[in-house]
Backbone as CSV, one residue per row, in Angstrom:
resi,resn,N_x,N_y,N_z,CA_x,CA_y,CA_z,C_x,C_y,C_z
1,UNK,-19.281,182.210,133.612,-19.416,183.114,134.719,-20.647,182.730,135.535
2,UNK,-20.522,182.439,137.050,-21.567,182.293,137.899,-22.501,183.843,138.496
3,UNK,-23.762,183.473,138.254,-24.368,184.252,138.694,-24.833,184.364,140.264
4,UNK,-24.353,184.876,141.128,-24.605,184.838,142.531,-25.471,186.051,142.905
5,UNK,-26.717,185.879,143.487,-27.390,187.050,144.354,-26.820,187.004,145.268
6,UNK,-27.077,188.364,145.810,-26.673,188.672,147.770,-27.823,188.697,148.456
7,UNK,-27.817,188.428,149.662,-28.292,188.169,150.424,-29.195,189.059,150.371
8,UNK,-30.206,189.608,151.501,-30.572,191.042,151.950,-30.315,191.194,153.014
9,UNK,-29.018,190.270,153.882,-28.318,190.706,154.611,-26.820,191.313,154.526
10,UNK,-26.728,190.487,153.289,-25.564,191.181,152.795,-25.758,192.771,152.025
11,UNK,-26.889,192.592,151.244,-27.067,194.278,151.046,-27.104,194.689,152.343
12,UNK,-27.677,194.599,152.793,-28.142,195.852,153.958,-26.606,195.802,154.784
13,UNK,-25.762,195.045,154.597,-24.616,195.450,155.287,-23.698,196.482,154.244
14,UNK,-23.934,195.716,153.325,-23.401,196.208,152.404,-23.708,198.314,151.961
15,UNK,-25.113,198.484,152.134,-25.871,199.736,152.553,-25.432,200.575,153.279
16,UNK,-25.015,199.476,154.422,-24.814,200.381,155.684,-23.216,200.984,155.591
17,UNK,-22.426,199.937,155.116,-20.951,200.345,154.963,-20.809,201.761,154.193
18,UNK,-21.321,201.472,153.161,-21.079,202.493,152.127,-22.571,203.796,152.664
19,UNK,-22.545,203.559,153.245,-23.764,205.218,153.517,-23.117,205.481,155.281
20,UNK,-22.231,204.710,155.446,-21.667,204.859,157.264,-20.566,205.079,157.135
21,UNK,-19.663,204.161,156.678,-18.277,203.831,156.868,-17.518,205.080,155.472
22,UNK,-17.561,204.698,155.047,-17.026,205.526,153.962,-18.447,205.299,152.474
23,UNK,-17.791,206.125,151.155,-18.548,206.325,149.964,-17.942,205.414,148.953
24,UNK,-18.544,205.050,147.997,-18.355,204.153,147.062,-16.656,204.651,146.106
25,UNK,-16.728,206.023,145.976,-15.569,206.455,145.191,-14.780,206.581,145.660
26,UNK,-14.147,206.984,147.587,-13.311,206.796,148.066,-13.013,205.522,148.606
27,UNK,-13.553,204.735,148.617,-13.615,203.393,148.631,-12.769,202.281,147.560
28,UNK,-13.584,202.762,146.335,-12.452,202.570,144.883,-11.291,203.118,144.715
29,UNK,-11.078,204.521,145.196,-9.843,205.276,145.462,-8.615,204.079,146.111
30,UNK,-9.114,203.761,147.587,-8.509,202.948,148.475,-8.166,201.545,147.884
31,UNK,-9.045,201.665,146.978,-8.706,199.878,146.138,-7.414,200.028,145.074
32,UNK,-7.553,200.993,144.651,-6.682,201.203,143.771,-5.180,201.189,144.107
33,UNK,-5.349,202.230,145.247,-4.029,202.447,145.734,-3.313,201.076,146.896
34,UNK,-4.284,200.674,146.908,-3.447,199.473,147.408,-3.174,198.275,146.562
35,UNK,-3.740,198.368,145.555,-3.442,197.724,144.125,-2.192,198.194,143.448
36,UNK,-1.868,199.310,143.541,-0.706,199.623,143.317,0.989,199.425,143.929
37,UNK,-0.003,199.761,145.405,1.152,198.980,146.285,1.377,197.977,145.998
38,UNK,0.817,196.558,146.014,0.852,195.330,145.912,1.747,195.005,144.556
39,UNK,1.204,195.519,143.529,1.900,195.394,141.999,3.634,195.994,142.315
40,UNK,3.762,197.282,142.977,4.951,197.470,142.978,5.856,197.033,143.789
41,UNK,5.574,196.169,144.660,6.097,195.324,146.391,6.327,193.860,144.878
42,UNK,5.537,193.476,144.124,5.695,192.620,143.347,6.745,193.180,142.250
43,UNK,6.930,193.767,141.629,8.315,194.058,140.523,8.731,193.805,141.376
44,UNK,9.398,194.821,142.715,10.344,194.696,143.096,11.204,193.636,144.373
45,UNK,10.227,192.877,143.564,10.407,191.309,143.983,10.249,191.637,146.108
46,UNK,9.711,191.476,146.282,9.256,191.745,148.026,8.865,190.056,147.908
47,UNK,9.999,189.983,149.105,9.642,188.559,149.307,8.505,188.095,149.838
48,UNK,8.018,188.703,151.010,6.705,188.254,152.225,5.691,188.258,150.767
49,UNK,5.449,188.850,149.733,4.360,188.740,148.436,4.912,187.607,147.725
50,UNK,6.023,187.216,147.604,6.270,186.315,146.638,6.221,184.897,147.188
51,UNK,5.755,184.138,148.141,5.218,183.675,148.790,3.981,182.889,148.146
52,UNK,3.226,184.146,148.020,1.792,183.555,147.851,1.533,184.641,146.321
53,UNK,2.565,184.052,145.534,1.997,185.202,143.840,0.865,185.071,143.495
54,UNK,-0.114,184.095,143.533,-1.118,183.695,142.826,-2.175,184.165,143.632
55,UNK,-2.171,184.382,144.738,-3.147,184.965,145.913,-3.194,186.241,145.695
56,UNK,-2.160,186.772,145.702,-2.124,188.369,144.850,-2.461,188.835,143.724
57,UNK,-2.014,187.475,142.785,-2.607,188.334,141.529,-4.222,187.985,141.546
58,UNK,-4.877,187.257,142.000,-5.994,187.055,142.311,-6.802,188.030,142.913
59,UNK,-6.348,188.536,143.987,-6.892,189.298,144.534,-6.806,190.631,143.885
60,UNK,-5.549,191.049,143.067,-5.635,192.405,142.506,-6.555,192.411,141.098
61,UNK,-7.094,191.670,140.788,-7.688,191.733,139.449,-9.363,191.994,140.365
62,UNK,-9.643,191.084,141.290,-10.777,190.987,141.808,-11.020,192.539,142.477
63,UNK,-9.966,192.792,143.268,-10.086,193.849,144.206,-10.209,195.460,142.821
64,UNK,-9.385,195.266,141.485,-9.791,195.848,140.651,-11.569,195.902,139.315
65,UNK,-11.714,194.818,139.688,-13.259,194.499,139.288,-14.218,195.239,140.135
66,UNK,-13.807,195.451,141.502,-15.098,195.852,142.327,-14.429,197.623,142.227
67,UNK,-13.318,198.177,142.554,-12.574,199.483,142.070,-13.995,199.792,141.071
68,UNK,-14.170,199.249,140.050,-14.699,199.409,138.241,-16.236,199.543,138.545
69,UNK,-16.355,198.688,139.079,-17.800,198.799,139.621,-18.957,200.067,140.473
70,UNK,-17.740,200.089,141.921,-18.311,201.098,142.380,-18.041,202.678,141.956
71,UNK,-16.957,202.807,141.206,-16.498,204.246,140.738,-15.678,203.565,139.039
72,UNK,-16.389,203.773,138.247,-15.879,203.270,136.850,-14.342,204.143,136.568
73,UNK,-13.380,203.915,136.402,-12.418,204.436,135.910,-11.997,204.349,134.653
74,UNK,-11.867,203.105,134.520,-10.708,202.654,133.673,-11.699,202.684,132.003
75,UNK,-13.114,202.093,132.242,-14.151,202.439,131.529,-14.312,203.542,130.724
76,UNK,-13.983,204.668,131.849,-14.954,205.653,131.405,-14.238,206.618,130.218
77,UNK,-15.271,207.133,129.722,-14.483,207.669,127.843,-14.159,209.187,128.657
């Protein structure tokens, strides 16, 4: 596993999103549920996703790592 810092331009964008744009837990909310979409457009075989499978499942594991991060779910006892 690579260890990457952010910037302190990327925090501070990063700051600004989440204290402007929306909050960290509705944010994870939004990750989720489009994680779900994606998984179920995939069973049910949706072609425009099946295309690029590996881009998806990529992205839903990732887009579920940061979900975990900013609002723990799946974690939590």
């Amino acid at each position: 596993m690579s260890v990457n810092t952010l910037s302190k331009e990327t925090e501070l964008r990063l700051n600004e999103f989440f204290n402007q744009a929306t909050d960290p837990k509705s944010f994870a909310k939004a990750i989720r549920r489009v994680n779900y979409l994606l998984a179920m457009s995939l069973m049910r075989e949706c072609e425009t996703l099946q295309i690029d499978t590996k881009s998806v499942e990529d992205g839903f594991y990732w887009l579920n790592e940061l979900a975990e991060i900013l609002n723990p779910y799946l974690d939590a006892e």
